[in-house]
Amino acid sequence: MLLIMVVLAQVPHGPIELQPGMIITQSVRVVPKTYRLAGAPIIVRGDNITVDFGGATLEGTDPQADPDQARDTAIVIDGGSNIRIVTANIHGYKVGILARGTRQLTLRNSDLSDNWKPRLFSLVEHESLVDWLSFHHNEKDEWLRFGAAIYLQDVKGAEVRNNVVIGGLNGLLLVRSNGVTIRDNNFSFNSGLGIGLYRSSDDTIIHNEVDYNVRGYSHRFFTRGQDSADLLLFEQSSRNVVALNSLTHGGDGVFLWAGQTTMDSGTGGANDNLFYGNDVSYATANGVEATFSRNEIIANRAWGSEYGVWGGYSYQTEIVGNDFRGNRTGVAIEHGQDNVIANNRFDRDSTAIRLWADSIEPSDWGYPKHHDTRSRNYRISGNDFSGNRTILNVRNTTGVDTVAAISRPLAPPVVGNLRRPSPPLAQRDRSAIIVDEWGPYGWETPKLWPVDSTRAIPLHLVTLGPPGTWRLRSLRGVATLSLAAGRIGDTIAVMPKRDSTGDWELTLESRGTRFSYSRFEPKIDWEVRFFIWSDSSNFFEKPVSSADPGATPRGDSVPPGPPARGQPRLDYMWYRAPRGFRALPQAHWSLQASGSVTLPVGTYSIRTISDDAVRVWLDNVMVIDAWTPHESQVDYAPITAGEHKLRVEYRQVDGWVELRVDIIRGSSRSPGSPGPH
């Protein structure tokens, strides 16, 4: 490795070929070819260095490998000043570019798409808690467990421009990095964050496409977001300018949180940030979520989300000149103080403005112990309301002035005559958000996707993708198909064969690209019994029928009475028991389930997702033992072809309920997203 460094220091002429662990100490050009480099990263160390990759490609894994198989870091920039990385293609890494302690860094004209991302376990019908993200702590580089295309730590002064990051988990993450200009990039269709800031201030984020950074959404079924966002600002990230960006179709468009420091002390915040002229529409949750802080939210477009602006505990915040349309609530602020809501347009939001304070605040928060949290002193003036069911909903709030004269804000500092980017997909409503097991669908290739529940018979699938025609290529285990050819946008009804035993596949072709939809759900008739327990040594203490003899079941899944027979799947997910399970308490219950399955020749695995505890026996041998209470986690065990008997025990301690038991093809052991969840 030392020899490589010396050679580069002595022979600056001509392009170089990359090798694992190479240390670059002066400006070089790279031979433009594809390099499969796993293991030790390329290290850039020194001052006044330009590395021109000339379009060279670095691959950390086989392009056909699952995205969660990426392990390594491609490039490490170790301190230094005036470092430039240009025209690189970096794919298949846990981290693409990692810079630490660098001054005056330039990253330009590079493609860092298709790097690490975890498998997702939410279904069309309901979410999985395994998919929830948590970016709340990063004092010890906890964010690195999530990976990123670009990770800048303690960088002072940088330009990140004309880069593309699509199809990973996180695009660009800044940690204690100040004076960074992020401009003209496309950080879209990632399953976590487009851009994330932690303790990063005085940065400028302008004229970027940062759309569809999302998970936790299934149209008509659930809209959770699972803490994904197009842009995240956490933990004392202040004085940033965010202007003229497309930030649509994210978990949140903008997700700002003061940070744990503020939550504990009641002081500080992610303050004095300016959000100007952005499009934050069609978020699964909030166009802008800005909490426990003081900011300016000026002249943004916020259409079609649950909340246009969620400003919990915001103070001295100006929400001025924005365009709210079709949100469940335009502006919602709990426990806010001294805020201005002026000169906005509210068009067909169910509720335009909602202000309130709760009588009880969380006892484990330090913030209310050190900070006045009354809801008070609002100036609301000059707003235009059209077609709203409720214009102003105010509760436990004092000092609301609706006649104050408020001048429009001065134009913020922007560059030249830039206009906000407006990519075509950013104009579609939330039905364009399709999230599969690997994240948001980018609409560049054809796809089959369920119109409604995947459990419907016949199953209706819609053809998605670029305009064109499609035709049938192959069928397996399918009795009837409503169409054998047509145009993209068609809906197809699929009727599986009665003897397909939950194993079928449909393959179509459009413009030379084949695309499929398959189902593998081997038939198991589960016999299930539920119990209520109080003694932690006996989790199967009282059957539901004897523990609650007066309960009236509203479905056939919870007796009381004999065990529930013929249940087609073990798949339970709730916080409050749904219809049919209300004989169960919220805490301290358990279940036992048994069934048999016959599998054809092949390689298979039993997969469980559980919160709080699960055990599985295969032919009377325990193969999964996750009996210590835990947050939602994924466990696996191998299962061979042939006939087998299965037994499952599950216990619910408190909080959320999640139990899913599947038999899947292959030996994959995807753990899902890093916790906590």
XYZ file of C-alpha atoms in Angstrom:
677
model
C 0.000 0.000 0.000
C 2.922 2.333 0.800
C 4.414 1.535 -2.610
C 1.183 2.641 -4.299
C 1.275 5.926 -2.400
C 4.905 6.594 -3.327
C 4.302 5.834 -6.988
C 1.411 8.283 -7.099
C 3.493 10.922 -5.388
C 6.370 10.562 -7.849
C 4.586 9.935 -11.157
C 1.815 12.519 -11.676
C 1.553 12.087 -15.450
C -1.060 9.898 -17.140
C -4.227 8.307 -15.763
C -4.041 5.733 -12.983
C -5.869 2.468 -12.378
C -7.530 2.071 -8.999
C -6.648 -0.629 -6.496
C -8.211 -1.468 -3.101
C -6.655 0.556 -0.297
C -4.883 2.969 -2.646
C -3.794 6.240 -1.009
C -3.947 9.291 -3.280
C -1.880 12.292 -2.204
C -1.911 14.479 -5.311
C -4.136 15.294 -8.273
C -4.779 12.368 -10.604
C -6.968 11.229 -13.460
C -8.460 7.753 -13.311
C -8.565 5.325 -16.212
C -12.280 5.303 -17.140
C -13.393 1.703 -16.708
C -15.368 -0.401 -14.235
C -13.541 -1.377 -11.035
C -14.932 -4.083 -8.728
C -13.358 -2.903 -5.473
C -14.390 -4.492 -2.192
C -12.661 -4.207 1.160
C -10.317 -1.309 1.905
C -11.416 2.078 0.520
C -9.579 4.472 -1.756
C -8.108 7.141 0.552
C -7.547 10.754 -0.483
C -5.151 12.529 1.877
C -3.482 15.923 1.590
C -4.197 19.404 0.252
C -5.036 20.831 -3.173
C -5.983 17.501 -4.737
C -8.343 16.873 -7.648
C -9.345 13.305 -8.419
C -10.983 13.228 -11.844
C -12.626 9.856 -12.322
C -13.489 10.604 -15.943
C -16.665 8.530 -15.695
C -14.963 5.506 -14.119
C -17.278 3.185 -12.174
C -16.581 1.722 -8.740
C -18.669 -1.330 -7.810
C -18.671 -2.704 -4.290
C -20.929 -5.657 -5.063
C -22.277 -7.479 -8.078
C -24.957 -5.234 -9.657
C -27.369 -8.190 -9.469
C -26.861 -8.673 -5.709
C -29.560 -7.619 -3.260
C -28.985 -4.004 -2.175
C -28.563 -4.961 1.486
C -25.459 -6.998 0.648
C -23.285 -3.877 0.271
C -20.726 -3.649 3.066
C -17.825 -1.325 2.289
C -16.882 2.322 1.792
C -15.678 3.372 -1.653
C -13.737 6.600 -0.977
C -12.493 8.153 2.274
C -11.331 11.776 2.220
C -9.067 12.065 5.246
C -8.936 15.715 6.289
C -7.060 18.061 4.022
C -8.179 21.177 2.217
C -9.223 22.076 -1.301
C -10.156 18.534 -2.302
C -12.172 17.911 -5.490
C -13.859 14.622 -6.470
C -15.493 14.782 -9.900
C -17.201 12.548 -12.507
C -17.277 9.342 -10.481
C -19.842 6.536 -10.654
C -20.079 4.720 -7.319
C -22.507 1.848 -6.751
C -22.925 -1.076 -4.374
C -21.352 0.361 -1.206
C -22.608 0.977 2.321
C -21.028 4.446 2.090
C -20.021 5.966 -1.234
C -17.905 8.972 -0.195
C -16.941 9.598 3.447
C -15.184 12.906 4.212
C -13.916 13.773 7.690
C -12.459 17.096 8.782
C -11.996 18.425 5.257
C -11.946 22.135 4.422
C -13.098 23.429 1.038
C -14.391 20.187 -0.436
C -15.954 19.922 -3.894
C -18.065 16.953 -5.031
C -19.402 17.418 -8.557
C -20.916 15.641 -11.526
C -20.992 12.174 -9.996
C -23.557 9.373 -9.832
C -23.791 7.587 -6.490
C -27.027 5.715 -7.118
C -27.893 2.162 -6.110
C -25.893 1.902 -2.926
C -26.897 0.133 0.280
C -30.498 -0.028 1.407
C -32.346 -2.492 3.638
C -35.185 -4.763 2.678
C -38.572 -3.430 3.782
C -41.188 -5.635 5.412
C -44.322 -3.485 5.294
C -47.101 -5.012 3.212
C -49.715 -3.446 0.990
C -52.287 -3.963 3.749
C -50.296 -2.797 6.773
C -46.895 -1.576 7.858
C -44.178 -3.382 9.780
C -42.502 -1.659 12.701
C -39.189 -3.111 11.513
C -39.207 -0.434 8.815
C -39.221 2.539 11.201
C -36.089 4.682 11.162
C -34.604 6.739 13.993
C -32.181 9.589 13.281
C -32.485 11.183 16.716
C -28.939 10.450 17.910
C -25.642 10.826 16.087
C -23.067 11.972 18.611
C -21.128 8.753 18.022
C -21.709 8.365 14.281
C -24.845 6.296 14.838
C -26.052 7.462 11.430
C -23.353 5.397 9.754
C -25.366 2.276 10.535
C -27.788 3.514 7.868
C -25.139 4.123 5.229
C -25.204 7.007 2.756
C -24.105 7.832 -0.746
C -22.244 10.853 0.693
C -21.389 11.337 4.393
C -19.695 14.600 5.392
C -18.440 14.865 8.971
C -16.829 18.026 10.383
C -16.484 19.498 6.890
C -16.055 23.275 6.694
C -16.902 24.888 3.394
C -17.997 22.605 0.572
C -19.831 22.502 -2.723
C -21.970 19.485 -3.592
C -23.297 20.087 -7.094
C -24.737 18.253 -10.094
C -24.696 14.844 -8.442
C -27.285 12.070 -8.704
C -28.260 9.692 -5.906
C -31.231 7.441 -6.664
C -32.240 4.067 -5.297
C -30.348 3.905 -1.994
C -31.335 4.530 1.605
C -29.795 7.973 2.183
C -28.477 10.489 -0.311
C -26.369 13.151 1.435
C -25.778 13.292 5.211
C -24.057 16.247 6.909
C -22.737 15.968 10.462
C -21.286 19.063 12.145
C -20.630 20.407 8.654
C -21.011 24.127 8.077
C -20.847 26.432 5.091
C -21.851 23.736 2.607
C -23.606 24.666 -0.650
C -25.832 21.893 -2.023
C -27.081 22.846 -5.459
C -28.500 21.333 -8.655
C -28.457 17.740 -7.418
C -30.999 14.946 -7.815
C -31.370 13.000 -4.554
C -34.629 11.137 -5.188
C -36.326 7.751 -4.820
C -34.322 6.740 -1.757
C -36.005 4.833 1.060
C -34.710 7.004 3.918
C -33.487 10.570 3.487
C -32.670 12.656 0.458
C -30.591 15.099 2.525
C -29.992 14.944 6.283
C -28.333 17.515 8.586
C -27.159 16.936 12.164
C -25.617 19.837 14.090
C -24.971 21.457 10.714
C -25.504 25.178 10.243
C -25.017 28.012 7.759
C -25.541 25.672 4.821
C -27.332 26.547 1.577
C -29.614 23.995 -0.084
C -30.882 25.400 -3.352
C -32.400 24.235 -6.634
C -32.285 20.492 -6.020
C -34.674 17.694 -6.961
C -35.218 15.776 -3.727
C -38.415 13.820 -4.337
C -39.906 10.452 -3.351
C -37.566 9.785 -0.439
C -40.147 7.682 1.304
C -41.231 4.479 2.958
C -44.209 3.543 5.100
C -46.939 4.398 2.598
C -49.567 2.286 0.882
C -52.252 4.212 -0.921
C -55.666 3.780 0.721
C -54.201 1.539 3.440
C -51.719 3.482 5.579
C -49.782 6.733 5.533
C -47.007 6.576 8.122
C -43.760 7.713 6.523
C -41.742 5.853 9.178
C -39.461 8.901 9.686
C -38.319 9.077 6.078
C -37.997 12.564 4.609
C -36.780 14.462 1.588
C -34.891 16.853 3.880
C -34.133 16.353 7.566
C -32.615 18.914 9.953
C -31.908 17.637 13.462
C -30.157 18.683 16.652
C -29.310 22.401 16.614
C -29.017 22.706 12.820
C -29.504 26.455 12.411
C -29.280 29.393 10.001
C -29.600 27.227 6.919
C -31.173 28.540 3.710
C -33.414 26.018 1.935
C -34.749 27.603 -1.234
C -36.314 26.646 -4.555
C -36.119 22.889 -4.123
C -38.559 20.191 -5.178
C -39.182 18.266 -1.945
C -42.282 16.272 -2.833
C -43.648 12.811 -2.037
C -41.412 12.272 0.987
C -42.271 10.794 4.342
C -42.061 14.475 5.239
C -41.032 17.096 2.737
C -39.018 18.798 5.486
C -38.524 17.194 8.913
C -36.974 19.587 11.447
C -36.488 18.721 15.116
C -34.628 20.796 17.676
C -32.822 17.786 19.084
C -32.346 15.922 22.331
C -30.335 18.804 23.780
C -33.389 21.041 23.555
C -35.769 18.318 24.696
C -33.720 17.858 27.870
C -32.838 21.481 28.653
C -35.613 23.546 27.092
C -33.000 25.746 25.415
C -31.549 26.036 21.931
C -33.231 24.557 18.900
C -32.852 24.167 15.170
C -33.414 27.891 14.756
C -33.422 30.676 12.191
C -33.628 28.435 9.154
C -35.297 29.889 6.070
C -37.518 27.660 3.929
C -38.396 29.669 0.840
C -40.084 28.812 -2.424
C -39.904 25.035 -2.082
C -42.500 22.509 -3.214
C -43.188 20.236 -0.229
C -46.357 18.657 -1.604
C -47.782 15.137 -1.356
C -45.866 14.027 1.719
C -47.168 10.958 3.490
C -47.260 12.974 6.716
C -46.176 16.641 6.734
C -45.095 19.026 4.022
C -43.008 20.755 6.689
C -42.603 19.449 10.228
C -40.751 22.021 12.342
C -40.863 21.525 16.096
C -39.448 23.120 19.266
C -37.729 25.812 17.194
C -37.906 29.274 15.577
C -37.908 29.432 11.767
C -39.263 31.148 8.644
C -41.514 29.191 6.287
C -42.077 31.509 3.358
C -43.732 31.157 -0.079
C -43.687 27.363 -0.277
C -46.212 25.119 -2.014
C -47.746 22.484 0.273
C -50.457 20.436 -1.418
C -52.080 17.114 -0.711
C -50.436 15.960 2.550
C -51.826 15.090 5.951
C -50.487 18.423 7.243
C -49.096 21.286 5.203
C -47.109 22.527 8.213
C -46.899 20.723 11.538
C -45.289 23.141 13.968
C -45.531 21.549 17.401
C -44.022 23.774 20.118
C -42.797 26.247 17.498
C -42.215 29.796 18.680
C -41.559 33.100 16.898
C -42.039 31.246 13.636
C -43.316 33.012 10.518
C -45.552 31.044 8.159
C -46.111 33.584 5.419
C -47.121 33.579 1.773
C -47.463 29.810 1.385
C -49.878 27.924 -0.870
C -51.802 25.224 1.020
C -54.201 23.008 -0.915
C -56.013 19.757 -0.253
C -54.341 18.903 3.050
C -56.175 17.375 5.962
C -54.924 20.401 7.907
C -53.070 23.339 6.403
C -51.238 24.574 9.518
C -51.309 22.675 12.818
C -49.436 23.934 15.889
C -49.678 22.546 19.401
C -48.219 24.517 22.318
C -46.937 27.230 19.975
C -46.050 30.778 20.990
C -45.651 34.151 19.280
C -46.123 32.743 15.795
C -47.255 34.569 12.648
C -49.585 32.979 10.068
C -50.099 35.553 7.345
C -50.802 36.061 3.658
C -51.175 32.359 2.954
C -53.674 30.708 0.654
C -55.741 27.833 2.075
C -57.634 26.040 -0.701
C -59.827 23.039 0.103
C -57.930 21.933 3.187
C -60.303 20.121 5.530
C -59.097 22.405 8.319
C -57.107 25.488 7.389
C -55.544 26.378 10.754
C -55.586 24.402 14.000
C -54.016 25.713 17.226
C -54.200 23.970 20.584
C -52.567 22.872 23.809
C -53.005 19.555 25.571
C -53.752 19.523 29.265
C -51.149 16.822 29.914
C -47.663 16.741 28.409
C -45.293 13.756 28.358
C -43.769 13.318 31.808
C -40.415 12.145 30.458
C -39.763 15.374 28.527
C -37.440 17.917 30.102
C -38.671 20.648 27.762
C -41.927 21.518 29.602
C -40.038 21.640 32.893
C -37.738 24.403 31.625
C -39.887 26.199 29.059
C -43.253 27.927 28.983
C -45.422 25.697 26.804
C -48.750 27.507 26.861
C -50.392 27.988 23.464
C -50.483 31.759 23.083
C -49.947 34.948 21.110
C -50.668 34.343 17.443
C -50.944 36.951 14.710
C -53.160 35.664 11.894
C -53.804 38.091 9.055
C -54.254 38.470 5.325
C -54.901 34.808 4.574
C -57.139 33.670 1.713
C -59.541 30.829 2.547
C -61.443 28.877 -0.104
C -63.465 25.688 0.237
C -62.232 24.724 3.714
C -64.584 22.818 6.002
C -63.093 24.562 9.041
C -61.113 27.786 8.802
C -59.846 28.207 12.362
C -59.939 25.578 15.108
C -58.547 26.957 18.371
C -58.448 25.209 21.757
C -56.695 26.118 25.021
C -55.018 29.053 23.289
C -54.874 32.723 24.293
C -53.952 35.921 22.506
C -55.038 35.112 18.959
C -54.980 38.357 16.943
C -56.731 38.016 13.587
C -56.681 41.699 12.615
C -52.995 42.584 12.944
C -51.425 44.273 9.933
C -48.468 42.197 8.751
C -46.219 43.241 5.901
C -45.089 40.689 3.376
C -41.508 39.509 3.869
C -38.607 40.761 1.822
C -37.289 38.427 -0.841
C -34.657 36.124 0.633
C -31.125 35.838 -0.748
C -31.312 33.549 -3.769
C -28.916 32.926 -6.631
C -29.574 34.608 -9.963
C -32.919 33.976 -11.627
C -33.332 30.349 -10.590
C -36.743 28.769 -10.747
C -37.783 25.853 -8.593
C -37.315 22.555 -10.463
C -40.566 20.852 -11.359
C -39.998 17.253 -12.487
C -43.134 15.637 -13.979
C -43.528 13.023 -11.238
C -43.479 15.780 -8.613
C -46.821 17.029 -9.965
C -48.678 13.765 -9.349
C -50.713 13.114 -6.221
C -49.830 10.613 -3.507
C -51.187 7.668 -5.479
C -47.889 7.849 -7.405
C -46.032 6.688 -4.284
C -45.422 2.958 -4.698
C -43.173 1.359 -2.066
C -42.136 -2.263 -2.521
C -39.714 -4.435 -0.552
C -36.744 -2.353 -1.739
C -38.176 1.134 -1.439
C -39.914 3.697 -3.656
C -40.625 2.787 -7.263
C -39.068 5.244 -9.738
C -41.458 4.772 -12.694
C -38.603 4.294 -15.185
C -39.217 0.577 -15.739
C -42.493 -1.364 -16.079
C -44.049 -2.851 -12.959
C -47.099 -4.835 -11.836
C -48.703 -3.647 -8.611
C -51.892 -4.580 -6.707
C -54.806 -2.222 -7.157
C -56.193 -3.184 -3.760
C -55.497 -5.876 -1.172
C -53.103 -8.628 -2.220
C -55.509 -11.080 -0.589
C -58.335 -10.375 -3.022
C -59.445 -13.165 -5.368
C -59.228 -12.509 -8.237
C -56.224 -10.272 -7.689
C -56.271 -7.058 -9.704
C -52.869 -5.826 -10.871
C -52.198 -2.531 -12.634
C -49.414 -2.155 -15.189
C -47.188 0.813 -14.362
C -44.236 2.462 -16.063
C -43.275 4.387 -19.193
C -46.008 4.609 -21.848
C -46.143 1.723 -24.270
C -47.673 -1.646 -24.950
C -47.252 -4.891 -23.060
C -47.823 -8.562 -23.799
C -47.944 -11.794 -21.853
C -44.727 -13.800 -21.739
C -45.491 -16.637 -19.308
C -47.864 -17.963 -16.671
C -47.401 -20.423 -13.840
C -50.124 -21.549 -11.486
C -52.682 -19.153 -13.028
C -56.118 -20.376 -14.119
C -57.376 -17.274 -15.931
C -56.073 -13.866 -16.934
C -58.390 -11.074 -18.037
C -55.943 -9.680 -20.631
C -52.991 -11.094 -22.549
C -51.860 -7.829 -24.157
C -52.579 -4.138 -23.890
C -51.142 -0.779 -22.926
C -49.320 0.367 -19.807
C -51.963 1.562 -17.378
C -54.224 -1.458 -17.921
C -55.560 -3.413 -14.966
C -55.396 -7.210 -15.159
C -57.494 -9.651 -13.139
C -55.562 -12.774 -12.102
C -57.289 -15.958 -10.919
C -54.822 -18.486 -9.457
C -55.411 -22.183 -9.993
C -57.156 -23.933 -7.131
C -54.279 -26.378 -6.827
C -51.530 -23.748 -7.035
C -51.205 -23.923 -3.211
C -50.275 -20.266 -3.079
C -47.481 -20.536 -5.646
C -47.959 -18.711 -8.946
C -46.264 -16.201 -11.239
C -47.202 -13.884 -14.101
C -44.573 -12.397 -16.461
C -45.217 -9.631 -18.989
C -43.001 -7.722 -21.394
C -43.022 -4.047 -22.373
C -40.558 -2.392 -24.740
C -38.156 -5.297 -24.375
C -38.219 -5.378 -20.569
C -39.771 -8.308 -18.726
C -41.550 -7.722 -15.434
C -43.304 -10.127 -13.119
C -45.589 -10.514 -10.158
C -45.480 -13.696 -8.123
C -46.964 -15.162 -4.987
C -45.496 -17.810 -2.722
C -47.700 -18.482 0.275
C -47.819 -22.229 0.982
C -51.127 -23.381 2.375
C -51.168 -23.704 6.178
C -54.366 -24.074 8.169
C -53.374 -22.594 11.499
C -55.133 -23.560 14.704
C -54.813 -20.605 17.062
C -55.592 -20.143 20.756
C -55.273 -16.899 22.691
C -54.479 -16.527 26.393
C -54.310 -13.804 29.011
C -51.503 -13.983 31.561
C -50.494 -12.265 34.762
C -47.814 -14.660 35.987
C -44.578 -14.199 34.021
C -43.731 -17.856 34.535
C -46.923 -19.019 32.823
C -47.751 -17.134 29.659
C -50.556 -19.536 28.777
C -52.402 -19.114 32.031
C -56.007 -18.447 31.016
C -57.642 -19.025 27.661
C -59.450 -15.922 26.463
C -62.779 -17.700 26.895
C -62.319 -18.285 30.635
C -60.503 -15.014 31.267
C -63.232 -12.978 29.645
C -66.373 -15.144 29.512
C -68.603 -12.184 28.745
C -66.660 -11.076 25.686
C -68.582 -11.115 22.450
C -66.322 -11.931 19.516
C -66.810 -9.840 16.387
C -64.927 -12.204 14.146
C -63.872 -15.804 14.105
C -60.194 -15.252 14.984
C -60.602 -14.748 18.741
C -62.965 -17.326 20.279
C -63.927 -17.331 23.276
C -64.570 -21.005 22.933
C -62.634 -23.676 21.060
C -59.377 -22.852 19.244
C -59.724 -20.881 16.039
C -59.225 -23.342 13.195
C -58.396 -22.867 9.554
C -56.661 -19.497 9.859
C -54.807 -19.008 6.541
C -51.972 -16.921 8.002
C -50.377 -15.666 11.195
C -50.250 -11.933 10.595
C -51.192 -9.603 13.450
C -50.291 -5.924 13.616
C -51.953 -3.283 15.804
C -51.647 -0.846 18.683
C -55.295 -1.052 19.653
C -56.981 -4.357 18.955
C -59.072 -4.214 15.760
C -62.553 -5.538 15.233
C -62.581 -9.259 15.937
C -59.816 -9.138 18.559
C -61.337 -6.898 21.196
C -61.553 -9.680 23.727
C -57.795 -9.240 24.057
C -56.278 -6.678 26.437
C -53.619 -4.250 25.245
C -50.960 -5.977 27.340
C -50.166 -9.405 28.783
C -51.655 -11.829 26.335
C -50.208 -14.670 24.306
C -51.077 -17.196 21.638
C -50.278 -20.722 20.592
C -50.646 -21.766 16.966
C -50.053 -25.040 15.172
C -50.299 -26.163 11.578
C -48.729 -28.307 8.895
C -47.190 -27.483 5.534
C -45.991 -29.424 2.507
C -43.225 -27.895 0.403
C -42.010 -28.984 -3.045
C -38.347 -29.484 -3.847
C -36.383 -26.307 -3.168
C -34.667 -24.170 -0.535
C -36.868 -22.420 2.009
C -36.803 -20.465 5.254
C -39.212 -19.782 8.084
C -39.292 -16.046 8.774
C -40.849 -14.407 11.814
C -41.383 -10.743 12.594
C -42.221 -10.223 16.237
C -42.749 -7.653 18.941
C -42.510 -8.670 21.817
C -41.465 -12.375 21.787
C -41.790 -15.513 19.644
C -40.734 -19.163 19.564
C -41.113 -21.601 16.670
C -40.882 -25.393 16.638
C -40.357 -27.345 13.422
C -41.266 -31.022 13.775
C -41.008 -30.644 17.575
C -37.547 -29.054 17.435
C -37.256 -25.402 18.463
C -35.703 -23.506 15.548
C -36.444 -19.885 16.511
C -36.039 -18.768 20.110
C -36.638 -15.030 20.474
C -38.450 -15.238 23.807
C -36.749 -12.308 25.509
C -38.993 -9.256 24.952
C -37.727 -7.055 22.137
C -38.819 -4.384 19.688
C -39.846 -5.596 16.259
C -37.195 -7.877 14.798
C -36.814 -10.446 12.044
C -35.685 -14.029 12.705
C -35.097 -16.953 10.361
C -34.707 -20.716 10.365
C -34.141 -23.134 7.463
C -36.881 -25.546 6.428
C -36.515 -28.324 3.873
C -38.876 -29.675 1.239
C -41.513 -32.168 2.342
C -44.242 -32.301 4.966
C -43.670 -30.552 8.292
C -45.493 -29.688 11.490
C -45.159 -26.165 12.850
C -45.856 -24.748 16.294
C -45.639 -21.074 17.243
C -45.827 -19.335 20.604
C -46.060 -15.564 20.887
C -46.459 -13.208 23.813
C -47.459 -9.587 23.978
C -46.017 -7.645 26.907
C -47.231 -4.129 26.106
C -47.282 -1.460 23.396
C -47.526 -2.479 19.772
C -48.499 -5.957 18.632
C -46.613 -7.445 15.704
C -46.470 -11.097 14.719
C -45.961 -12.439 11.244
C -44.896 -15.955 10.286
C -43.990 -16.653 6.652
C -42.343 -19.395 4.680
C -40.184 -17.847 1.986
C -38.070 -19.160 -0.847
C -34.293 -19.177 -0.508
C -31.882 -18.706 2.356
C -31.804 -14.896 2.506
C -31.372 -13.467 5.991
C -32.246 -9.798 5.490
C -32.519 -8.226 8.959
C -34.329 -5.109 7.769
C -33.621 -1.539 8.815
C -31.248 -0.862 11.723
C -33.025 -0.072 14.986
C -34.202 1.262 17.261
C -37.714 1.104 15.859
